[in-house]
Coordinates of C-alpha atoms and ligand atoms in Angstrom, one line a residue:
X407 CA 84.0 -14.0 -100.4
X408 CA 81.7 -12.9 -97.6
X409 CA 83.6 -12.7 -93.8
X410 CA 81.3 -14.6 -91.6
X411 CA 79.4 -12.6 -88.7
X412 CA 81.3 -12.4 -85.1
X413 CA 79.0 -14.1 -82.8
X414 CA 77.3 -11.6 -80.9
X415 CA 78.9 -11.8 -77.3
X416 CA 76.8 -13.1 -73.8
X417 CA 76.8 -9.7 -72.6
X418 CA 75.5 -8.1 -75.9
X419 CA 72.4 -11.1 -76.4
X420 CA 71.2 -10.6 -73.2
X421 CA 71.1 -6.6 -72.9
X422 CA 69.4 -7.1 -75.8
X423 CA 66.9 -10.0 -74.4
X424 CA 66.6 -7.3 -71.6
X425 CA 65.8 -4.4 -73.8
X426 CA 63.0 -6.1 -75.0
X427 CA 61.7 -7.3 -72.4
X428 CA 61.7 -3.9 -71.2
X429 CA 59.8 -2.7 -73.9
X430 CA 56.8 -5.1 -72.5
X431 CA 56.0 -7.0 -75.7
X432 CA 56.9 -10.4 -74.1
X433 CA 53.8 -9.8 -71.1
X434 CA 50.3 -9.9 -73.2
X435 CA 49.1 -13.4 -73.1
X436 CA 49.0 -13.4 -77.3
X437 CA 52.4 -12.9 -77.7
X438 CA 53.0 -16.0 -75.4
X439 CA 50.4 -17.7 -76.9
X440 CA 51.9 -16.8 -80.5
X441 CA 55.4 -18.1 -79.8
X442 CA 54.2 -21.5 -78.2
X443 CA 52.0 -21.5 -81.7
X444 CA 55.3 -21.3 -83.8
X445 CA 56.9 -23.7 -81.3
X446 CA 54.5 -26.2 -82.2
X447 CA 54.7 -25.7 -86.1
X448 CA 58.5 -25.8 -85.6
X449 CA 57.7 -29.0 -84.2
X450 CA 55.6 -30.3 -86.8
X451 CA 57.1 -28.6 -89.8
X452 CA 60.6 -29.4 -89.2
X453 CA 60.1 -32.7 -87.0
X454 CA 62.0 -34.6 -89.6
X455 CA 65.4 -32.4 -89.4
X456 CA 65.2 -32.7 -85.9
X457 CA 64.6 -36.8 -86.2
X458 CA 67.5 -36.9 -88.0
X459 CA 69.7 -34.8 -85.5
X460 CA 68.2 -36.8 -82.9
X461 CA 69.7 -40.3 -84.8
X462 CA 72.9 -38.5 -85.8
X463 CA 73.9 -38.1 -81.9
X464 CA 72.1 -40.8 -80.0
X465 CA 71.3 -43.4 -82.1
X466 CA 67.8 -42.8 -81.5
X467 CA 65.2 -44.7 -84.1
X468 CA 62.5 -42.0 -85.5
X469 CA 59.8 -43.2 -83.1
X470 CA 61.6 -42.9 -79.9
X471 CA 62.9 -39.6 -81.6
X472 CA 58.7 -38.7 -81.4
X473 CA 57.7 -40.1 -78.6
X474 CA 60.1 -39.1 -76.4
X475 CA 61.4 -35.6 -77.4
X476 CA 58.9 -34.4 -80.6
X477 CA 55.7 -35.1 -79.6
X478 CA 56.2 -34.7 -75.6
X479 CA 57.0 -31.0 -76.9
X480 CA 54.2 -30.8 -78.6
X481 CA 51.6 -32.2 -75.7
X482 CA 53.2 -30.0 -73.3
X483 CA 52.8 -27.0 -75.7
X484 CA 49.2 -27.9 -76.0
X485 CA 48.9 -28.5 -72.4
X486 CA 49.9 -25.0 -71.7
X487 CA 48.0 -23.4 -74.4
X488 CA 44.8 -24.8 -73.1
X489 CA 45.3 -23.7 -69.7
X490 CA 47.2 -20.5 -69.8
X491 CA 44.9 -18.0 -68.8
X492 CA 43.6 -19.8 -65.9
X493 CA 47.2 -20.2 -64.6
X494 CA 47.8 -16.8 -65.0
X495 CA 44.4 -15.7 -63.1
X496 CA 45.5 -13.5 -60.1
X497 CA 44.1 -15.4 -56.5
X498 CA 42.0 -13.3 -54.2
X499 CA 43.7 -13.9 -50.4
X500 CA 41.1 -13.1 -47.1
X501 CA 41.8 -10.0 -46.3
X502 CA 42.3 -9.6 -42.0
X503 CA 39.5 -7.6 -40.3
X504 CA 41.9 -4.8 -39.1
X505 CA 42.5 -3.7 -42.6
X506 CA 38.8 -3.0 -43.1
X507 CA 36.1 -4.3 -45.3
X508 CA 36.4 -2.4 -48.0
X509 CA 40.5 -3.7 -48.4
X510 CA 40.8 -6.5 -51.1
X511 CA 44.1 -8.2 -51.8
X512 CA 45.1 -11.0 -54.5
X513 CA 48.4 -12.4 -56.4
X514 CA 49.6 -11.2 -59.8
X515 CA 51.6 -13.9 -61.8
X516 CA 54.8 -11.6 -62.8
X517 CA 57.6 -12.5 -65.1
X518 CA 60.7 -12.6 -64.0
X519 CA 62.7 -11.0 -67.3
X520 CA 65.8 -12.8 -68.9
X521 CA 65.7 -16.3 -68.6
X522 CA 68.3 -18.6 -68.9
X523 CA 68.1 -22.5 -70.0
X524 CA 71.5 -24.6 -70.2
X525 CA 70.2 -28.2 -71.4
X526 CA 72.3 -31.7 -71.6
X527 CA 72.8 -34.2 -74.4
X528 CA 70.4 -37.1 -73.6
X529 CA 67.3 -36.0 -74.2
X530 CA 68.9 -32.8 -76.2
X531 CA 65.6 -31.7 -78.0
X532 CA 63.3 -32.3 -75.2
X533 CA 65.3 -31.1 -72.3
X534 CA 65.7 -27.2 -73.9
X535 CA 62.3 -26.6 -75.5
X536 CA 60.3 -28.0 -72.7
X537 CA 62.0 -25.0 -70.2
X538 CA 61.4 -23.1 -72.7
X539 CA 58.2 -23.4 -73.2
X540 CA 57.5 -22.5 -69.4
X541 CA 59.7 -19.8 -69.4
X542 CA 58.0 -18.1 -72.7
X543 CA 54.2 -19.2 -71.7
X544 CA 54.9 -17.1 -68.2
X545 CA 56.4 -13.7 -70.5
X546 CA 60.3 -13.9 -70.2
X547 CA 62.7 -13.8 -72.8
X548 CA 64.9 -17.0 -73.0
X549 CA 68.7 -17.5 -73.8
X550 CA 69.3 -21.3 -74.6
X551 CA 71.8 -23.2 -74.4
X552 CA 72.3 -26.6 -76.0
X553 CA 74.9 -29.0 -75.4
X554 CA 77.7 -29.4 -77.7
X555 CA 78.2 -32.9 -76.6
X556 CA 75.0 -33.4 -78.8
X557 CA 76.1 -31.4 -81.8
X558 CA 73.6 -32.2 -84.4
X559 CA 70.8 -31.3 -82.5
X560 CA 72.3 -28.0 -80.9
X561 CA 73.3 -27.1 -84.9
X562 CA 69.3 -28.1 -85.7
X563 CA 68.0 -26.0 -82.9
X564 CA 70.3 -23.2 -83.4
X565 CA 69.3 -22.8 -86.9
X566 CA 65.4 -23.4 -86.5
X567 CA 64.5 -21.6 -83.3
X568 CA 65.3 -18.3 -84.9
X569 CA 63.6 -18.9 -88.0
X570 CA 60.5 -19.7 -85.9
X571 CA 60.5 -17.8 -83.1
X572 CA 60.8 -13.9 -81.7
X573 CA 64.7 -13.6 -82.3
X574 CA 64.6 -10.3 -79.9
X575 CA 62.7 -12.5 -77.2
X576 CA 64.8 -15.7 -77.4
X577 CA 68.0 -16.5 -78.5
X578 CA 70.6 -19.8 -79.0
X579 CA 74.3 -19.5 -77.7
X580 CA 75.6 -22.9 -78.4
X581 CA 79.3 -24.1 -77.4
X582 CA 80.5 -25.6 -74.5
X583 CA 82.3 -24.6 -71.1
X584 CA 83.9 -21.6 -72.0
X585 CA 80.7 -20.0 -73.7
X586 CA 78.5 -21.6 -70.6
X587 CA 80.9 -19.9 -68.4
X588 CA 80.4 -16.3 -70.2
X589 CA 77.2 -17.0 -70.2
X590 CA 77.1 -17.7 -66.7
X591 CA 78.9 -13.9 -65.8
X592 CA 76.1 -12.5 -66.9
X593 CA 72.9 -11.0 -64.3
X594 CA 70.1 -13.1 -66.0
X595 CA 66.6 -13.3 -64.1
X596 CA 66.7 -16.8 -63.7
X597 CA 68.5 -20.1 -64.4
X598 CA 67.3 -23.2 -65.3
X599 CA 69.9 -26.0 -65.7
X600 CA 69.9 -29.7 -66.1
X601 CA 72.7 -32.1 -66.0
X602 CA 75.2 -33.4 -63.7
X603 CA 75.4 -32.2 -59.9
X604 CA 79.4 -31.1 -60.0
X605 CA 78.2 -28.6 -63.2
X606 CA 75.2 -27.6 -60.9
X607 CA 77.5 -26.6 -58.4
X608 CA 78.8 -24.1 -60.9
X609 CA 76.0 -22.9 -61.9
X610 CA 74.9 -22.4 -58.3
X611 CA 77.9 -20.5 -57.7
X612 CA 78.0 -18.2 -60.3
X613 CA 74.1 -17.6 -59.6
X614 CA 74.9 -16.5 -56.2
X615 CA 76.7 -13.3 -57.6
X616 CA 73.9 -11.9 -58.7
X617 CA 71.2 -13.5 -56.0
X618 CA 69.7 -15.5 -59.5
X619 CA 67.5 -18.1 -58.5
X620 CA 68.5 -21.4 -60.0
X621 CA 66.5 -24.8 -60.9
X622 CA 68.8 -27.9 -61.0
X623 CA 67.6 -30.6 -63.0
X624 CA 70.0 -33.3 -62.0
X625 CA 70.6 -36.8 -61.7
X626 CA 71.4 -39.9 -59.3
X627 CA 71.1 -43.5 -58.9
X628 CA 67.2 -44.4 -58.7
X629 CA 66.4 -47.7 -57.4
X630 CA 63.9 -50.4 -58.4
X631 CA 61.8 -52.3 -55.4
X632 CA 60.4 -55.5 -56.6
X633 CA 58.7 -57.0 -53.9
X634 CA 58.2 -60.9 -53.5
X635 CA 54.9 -62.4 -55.1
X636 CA 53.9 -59.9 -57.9
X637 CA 54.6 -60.7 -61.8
X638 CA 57.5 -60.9 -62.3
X639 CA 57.0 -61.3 -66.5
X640 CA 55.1 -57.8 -65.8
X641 CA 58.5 -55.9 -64.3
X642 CA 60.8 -57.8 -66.1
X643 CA 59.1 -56.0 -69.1
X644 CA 58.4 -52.6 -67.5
X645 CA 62.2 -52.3 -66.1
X646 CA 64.0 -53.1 -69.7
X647 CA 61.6 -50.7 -71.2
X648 CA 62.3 -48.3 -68.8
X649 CA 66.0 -48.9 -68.1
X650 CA 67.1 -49.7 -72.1
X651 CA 65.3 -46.7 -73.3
X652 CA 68.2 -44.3 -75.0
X653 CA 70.6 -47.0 -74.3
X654 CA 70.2 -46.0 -70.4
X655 CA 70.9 -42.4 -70.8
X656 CA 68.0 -41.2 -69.3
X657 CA 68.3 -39.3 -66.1
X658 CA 65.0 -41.1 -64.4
X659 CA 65.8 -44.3 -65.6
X660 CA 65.4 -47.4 -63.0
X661 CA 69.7 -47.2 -61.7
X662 CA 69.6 -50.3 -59.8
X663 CA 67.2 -53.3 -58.7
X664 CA 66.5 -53.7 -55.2
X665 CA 65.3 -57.1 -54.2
X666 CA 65.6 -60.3 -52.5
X667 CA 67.4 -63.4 -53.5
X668 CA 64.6 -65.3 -54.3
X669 CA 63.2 -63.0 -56.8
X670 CA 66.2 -61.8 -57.7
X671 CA 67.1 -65.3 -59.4
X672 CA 63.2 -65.2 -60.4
X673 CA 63.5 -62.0 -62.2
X674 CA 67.2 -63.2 -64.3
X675 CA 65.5 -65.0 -66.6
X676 CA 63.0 -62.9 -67.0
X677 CA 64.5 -59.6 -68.0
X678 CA 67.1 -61.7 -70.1
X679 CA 63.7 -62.3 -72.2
X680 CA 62.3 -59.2 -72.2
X681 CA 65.6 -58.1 -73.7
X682 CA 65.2 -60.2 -76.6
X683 CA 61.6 -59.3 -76.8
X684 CA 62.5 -55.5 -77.3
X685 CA 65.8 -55.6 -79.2
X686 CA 66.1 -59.5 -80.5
X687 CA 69.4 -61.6 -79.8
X688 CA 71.4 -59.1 -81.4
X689 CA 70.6 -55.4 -80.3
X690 CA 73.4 -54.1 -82.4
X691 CA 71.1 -54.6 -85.4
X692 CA 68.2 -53.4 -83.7
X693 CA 66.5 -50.0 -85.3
X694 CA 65.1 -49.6 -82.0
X695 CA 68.1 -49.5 -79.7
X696 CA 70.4 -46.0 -79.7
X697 CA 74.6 -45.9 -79.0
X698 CA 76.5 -44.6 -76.1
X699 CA 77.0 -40.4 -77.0
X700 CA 80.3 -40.6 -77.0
X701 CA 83.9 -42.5 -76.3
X702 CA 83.9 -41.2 -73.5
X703 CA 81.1 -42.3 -72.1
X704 CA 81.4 -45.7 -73.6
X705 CA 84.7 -46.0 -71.9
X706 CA 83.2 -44.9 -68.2
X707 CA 80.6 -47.8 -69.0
X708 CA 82.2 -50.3 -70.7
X709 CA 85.1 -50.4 -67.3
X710 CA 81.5 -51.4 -65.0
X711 CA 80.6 -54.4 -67.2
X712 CA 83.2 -56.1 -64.7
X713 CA 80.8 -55.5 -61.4
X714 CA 78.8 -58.8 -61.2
X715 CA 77.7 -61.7 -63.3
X716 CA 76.3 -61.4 -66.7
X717 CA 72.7 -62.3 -66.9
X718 CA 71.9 -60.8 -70.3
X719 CA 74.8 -58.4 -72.7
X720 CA 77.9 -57.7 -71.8
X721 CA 79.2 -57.1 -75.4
X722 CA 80.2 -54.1 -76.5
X723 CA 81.6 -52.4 -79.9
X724 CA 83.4 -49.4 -79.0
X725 CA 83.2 -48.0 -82.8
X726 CA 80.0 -48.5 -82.7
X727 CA 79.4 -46.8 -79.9
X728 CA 77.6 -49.9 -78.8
X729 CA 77.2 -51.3 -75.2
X730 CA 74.6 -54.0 -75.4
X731 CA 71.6 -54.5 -72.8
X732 CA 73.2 -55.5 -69.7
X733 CA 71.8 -57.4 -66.8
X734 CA 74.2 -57.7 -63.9
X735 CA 73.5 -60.4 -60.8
X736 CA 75.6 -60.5 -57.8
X737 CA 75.9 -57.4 -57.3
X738 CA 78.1 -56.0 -54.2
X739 CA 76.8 -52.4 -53.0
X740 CA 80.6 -51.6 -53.0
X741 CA 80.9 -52.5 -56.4
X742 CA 82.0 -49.7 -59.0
X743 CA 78.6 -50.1 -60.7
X744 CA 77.2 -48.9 -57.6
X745 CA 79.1 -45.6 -56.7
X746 CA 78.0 -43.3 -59.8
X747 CA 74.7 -42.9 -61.7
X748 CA 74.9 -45.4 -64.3
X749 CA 73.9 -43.6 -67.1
X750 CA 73.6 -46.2 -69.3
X751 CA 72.6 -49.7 -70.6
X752 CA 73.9 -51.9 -67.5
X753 CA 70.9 -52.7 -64.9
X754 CA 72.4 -54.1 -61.7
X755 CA 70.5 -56.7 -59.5
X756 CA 71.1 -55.7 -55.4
X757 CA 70.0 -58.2 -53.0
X758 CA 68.1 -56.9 -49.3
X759 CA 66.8 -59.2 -46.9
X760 CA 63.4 -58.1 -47.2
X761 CA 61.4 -54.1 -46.7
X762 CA 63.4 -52.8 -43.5
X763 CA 66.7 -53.9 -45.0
X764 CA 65.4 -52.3 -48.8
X765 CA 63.8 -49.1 -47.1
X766 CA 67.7 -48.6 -44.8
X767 CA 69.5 -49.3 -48.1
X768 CA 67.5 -45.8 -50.1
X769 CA 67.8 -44.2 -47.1
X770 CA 71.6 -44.5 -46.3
X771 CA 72.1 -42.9 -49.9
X772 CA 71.6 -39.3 -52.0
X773 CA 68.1 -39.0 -52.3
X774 CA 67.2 -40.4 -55.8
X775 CA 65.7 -38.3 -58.5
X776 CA 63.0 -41.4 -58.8
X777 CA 62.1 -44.3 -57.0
X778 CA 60.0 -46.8 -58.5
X779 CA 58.1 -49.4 -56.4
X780 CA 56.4 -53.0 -57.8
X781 CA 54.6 -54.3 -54.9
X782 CA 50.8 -55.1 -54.3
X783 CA 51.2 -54.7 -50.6
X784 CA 49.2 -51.2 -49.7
X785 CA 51.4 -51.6 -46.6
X786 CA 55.3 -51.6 -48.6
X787 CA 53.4 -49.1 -51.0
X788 CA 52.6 -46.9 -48.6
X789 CA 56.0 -47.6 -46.0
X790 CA 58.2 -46.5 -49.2
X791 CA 56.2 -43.7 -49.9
X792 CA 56.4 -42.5 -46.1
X793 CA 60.1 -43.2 -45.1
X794 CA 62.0 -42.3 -48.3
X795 CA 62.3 -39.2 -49.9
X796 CA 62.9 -38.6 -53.8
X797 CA 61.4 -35.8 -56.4
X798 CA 59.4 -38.5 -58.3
X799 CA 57.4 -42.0 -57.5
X800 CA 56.5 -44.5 -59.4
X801 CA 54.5 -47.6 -58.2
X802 CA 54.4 -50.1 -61.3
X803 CA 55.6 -48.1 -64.6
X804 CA 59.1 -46.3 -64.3
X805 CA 59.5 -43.3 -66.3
X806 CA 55.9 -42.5 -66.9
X807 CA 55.1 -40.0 -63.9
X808 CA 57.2 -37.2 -66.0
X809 CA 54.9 -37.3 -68.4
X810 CA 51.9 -36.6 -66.6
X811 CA 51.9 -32.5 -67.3
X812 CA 50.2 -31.4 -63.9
X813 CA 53.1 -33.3 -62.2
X814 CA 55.7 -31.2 -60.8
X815 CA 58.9 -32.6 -62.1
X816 CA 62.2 -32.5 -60.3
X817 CA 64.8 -33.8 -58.0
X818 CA 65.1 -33.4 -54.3
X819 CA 68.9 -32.5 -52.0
X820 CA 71.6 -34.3 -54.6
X821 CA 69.3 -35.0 -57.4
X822 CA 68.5 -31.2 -57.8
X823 CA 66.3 -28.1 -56.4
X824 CA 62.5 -26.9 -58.3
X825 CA 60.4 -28.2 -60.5
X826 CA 58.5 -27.6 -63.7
X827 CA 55.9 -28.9 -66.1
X828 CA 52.8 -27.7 -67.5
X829 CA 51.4 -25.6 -64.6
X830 CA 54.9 -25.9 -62.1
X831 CA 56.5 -24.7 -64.9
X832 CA 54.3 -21.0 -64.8
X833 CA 55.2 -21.2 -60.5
X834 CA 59.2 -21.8 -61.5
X835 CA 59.5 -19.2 -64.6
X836 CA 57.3 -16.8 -62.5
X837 CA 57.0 -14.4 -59.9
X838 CA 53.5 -14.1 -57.8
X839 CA 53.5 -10.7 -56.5
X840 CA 51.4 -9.7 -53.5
X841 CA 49.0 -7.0 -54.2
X842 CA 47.0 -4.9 -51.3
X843 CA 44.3 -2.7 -52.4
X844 CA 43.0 -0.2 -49.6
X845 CA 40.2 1.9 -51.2
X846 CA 41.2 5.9 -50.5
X847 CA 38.0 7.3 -49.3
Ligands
NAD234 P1 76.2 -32.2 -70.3 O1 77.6 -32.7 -70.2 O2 75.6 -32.0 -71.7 O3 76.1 -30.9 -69.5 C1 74.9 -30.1 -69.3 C2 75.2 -28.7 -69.7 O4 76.2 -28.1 -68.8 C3 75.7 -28.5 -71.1 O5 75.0 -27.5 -71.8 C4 77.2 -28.2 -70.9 O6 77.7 -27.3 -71.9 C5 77.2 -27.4 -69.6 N1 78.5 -27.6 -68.9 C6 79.3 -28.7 -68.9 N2 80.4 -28.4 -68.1 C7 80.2 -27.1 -67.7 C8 81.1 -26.3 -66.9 N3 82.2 -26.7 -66.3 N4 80.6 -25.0 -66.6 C9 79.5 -24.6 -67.2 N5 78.7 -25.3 -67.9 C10 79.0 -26.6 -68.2 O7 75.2 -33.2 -69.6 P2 75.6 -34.1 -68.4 O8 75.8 -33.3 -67.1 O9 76.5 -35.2 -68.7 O10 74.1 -34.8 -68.3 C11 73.9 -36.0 -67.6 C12 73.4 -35.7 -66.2 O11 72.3 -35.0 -66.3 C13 73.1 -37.0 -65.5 O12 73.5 -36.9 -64.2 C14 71.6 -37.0 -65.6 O13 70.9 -37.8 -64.6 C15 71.2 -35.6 -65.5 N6 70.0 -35.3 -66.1 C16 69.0 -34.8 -65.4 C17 67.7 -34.6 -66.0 C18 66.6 -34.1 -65.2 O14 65.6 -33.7 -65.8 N7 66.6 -34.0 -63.8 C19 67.5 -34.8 -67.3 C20 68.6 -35.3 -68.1 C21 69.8 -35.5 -67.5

């Protein structure tokens, strides 16, 4: 009988992350290259293990499993790939005249060393490897850091990262708060977490001991605008998409609708039926619709149901794990359903008397990680866009602007601090440093 291996200790995988970046290897552009290479075969060659972690912990049918965690990997890697070297160009800055003519000066796209990447359970493929891929396309070495409330797929990743990638470069710790919070002792070079704001607190705090800079990927209620006289069979599709998507656990899903009364009792009917256009009259059966992670979870959602009338769903199977698509009218902005991020399959209906009143109502809460807008009026397009802040906007189409690569992608005060994505991703994981060259003679 063989004794299984200690797990090597926080302290132990990163001096030895540190070591090697030390050693340089991680800085030449092929060894970056190289690892986002065997990324992208890990992606390819195993994308059916991870499929099937994927449906073991969310539910999630194969092609959302693609769409939304595989292949976005896989673009962003190729993203990256094909514009690496001009990323890390160094920028010629004017020189002043005092310095001379002959002075030159430019910035050189550093690394910043040990890196570390602490991911959450809804999107628990996506959310680790696309850090990662920033963090190793700009030369650092990586810890990661699944969550264990996604066990399947922090098991897959655990197992396949090392078989794929540098093991001395990057390395998975997975467990939960205790091993986060030895992780978190440690002096890493940066820390990249996403999840819930009372989490990011503590990572912010335990940052602040070693001066660490910190991205927070985090959450928050993001509201819906519909605006009178546009389709309303057009959103009423768009928003289910958008909201029903991994059973509403998606952090820039649409939160809330934000409308008048008129269209609100328009739009009823109308997302009732694009309900049963996406998941048929019983979503239970439905390939296409994921569960609730846990009981937990299902529990927090299930005690919301209660917060205004039931246009479409309401039923629920707690064994299951299943919380149907759930329309809500009637809404009061006190209600339950409107105090916490949703996080989840329940898409409340608020009614405003008209812009001002819908423009007041974003204002007078935490600035929302998305806001998405449906309105032909260049005038409300362009009011919302002037007097609201939030990290992303969407006129139109929630959810899509994240995958637009050259998009920086991130939250603003509550929902979270930096950004990242194809080239913002290079600026987070990065250091520019400022170079001065006075010739000698
Ligand atoms: P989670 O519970 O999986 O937590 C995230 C990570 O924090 C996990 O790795 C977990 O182990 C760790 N963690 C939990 N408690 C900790 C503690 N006390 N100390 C140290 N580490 C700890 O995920 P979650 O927070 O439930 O995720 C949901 C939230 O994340 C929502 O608010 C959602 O909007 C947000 N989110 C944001 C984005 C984004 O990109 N901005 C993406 C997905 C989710």
């Amino acid at each position: 009988m063989t004794t299984p291996a200690t797990p090597e200790q926080p302290a132990d995988v990163v001096a030895r992350l540190r070591a090697t970046f030390r050693t340089g290897r991680t800085k030449p552009v092929a060894w970056r290259t190289g690892q986002l290479r065997r990324l992208r075969e890990l992606l390819t060659e195993r994308s059916a293990d991870l499929a099937d972690a994927l449906h073991a912990d969310l539910g999630k049918s194969s092609t959302e499993a693609y769409r939304t965690e595989i292949d976005f990997t896989v673009r962003e890697i190729d993203h990256t790939l094909d514009h690496l070297d001009a990323w890390l160009r160094p920028e010629s800055a004017p020189v002043p005249a005092h310095l001379g003519a002959d002075a030159t000066a430019w910035t050189q796209v550093d690394p910043l060393g040990v890196v570390l990447v602490i991911a959450p359970w809804n999107y628990p493929a996506q959310l680790l490897l696309a850090p990662l891929v920033g963090a190793l396309a700009a030369g650092n070495t990586v810890v990661v850091k699944p969550s264990e409330l996604a066990p399947a797929t922090s098991a897959a990743l655990a197992r396949l990262l090392p078989a794929y990638l540098d093991t001395d470069a990057v390395a998975v710790v997975e467990g939960g708060i205790p091993e986060t919070t030895a992780l978190l002792a440690e002096r890493f070079d940066h820390i990249f977490y996403t999840g819930n704001g009372t989490v990011g607190r503590v990572v912010l705090r335990a940052a602040a001991e070693h001066l660490t800079p910190v991205t927070l990927e985090l959450g928050g209620k993001s509201p819906a605008f519909v605006d009178r006289d546009v389709d309303l069979s057009v959103v009423a599709d768009r928003l289910a998409r958008g909201k029903f998507l991994n059973a509403g656990q998606t952090c820039v899903a649409p939160d809330y609708v934000l409308t008048d009364p008129e269209t609100a009792a328009a739009l009823e009917p109308l997302l009732a039926h694009a309900v049963e256009t996406l998941y048929g009259t019983d979503p239970q059966a439905s390939d296409a619709y994921g569960h609730i992670i846990n009981e937990r979870h299902f529990d927090r959602l299930a005690a919301l149901l209660d917060s205004g009338r039931i246009v479409v769903g309401g039923g629920s199977d707690r064994t299951d794990k299943y919380l149907a698509p759930t329309v809500l009218a009637d809404v009061d902005p006190g209600s339950p359903v409107m105090r916490e991020e949703i996080f989840g399959p329940i898409l409340p209906i608020v009614t405003v008397d008209g812009l001002d009143e819908a423009i007041a109502f974003i204002n007078d809460r935490d600035k929302p990680l998305a806001l998405y807008v449906f309105s032909e009026s260049g005038d409300t397009r362009g009011r919302i866009a002037a007097e609201t802040s939030s990290g992303g906007l969407g006129y139109g189409l929630p959810l899509a602007h994240l995958t637009v690569s050259d998009l920086p992608f991130g939250g603003v005060g509550e929902s979270g601090m930096g950004n990242y994505h194809g080239r913002w991703s290079i600026e987070t994981f990065s250091h520019r440093k400022a170079v001065l060259d006075k010739p000698l003679r």
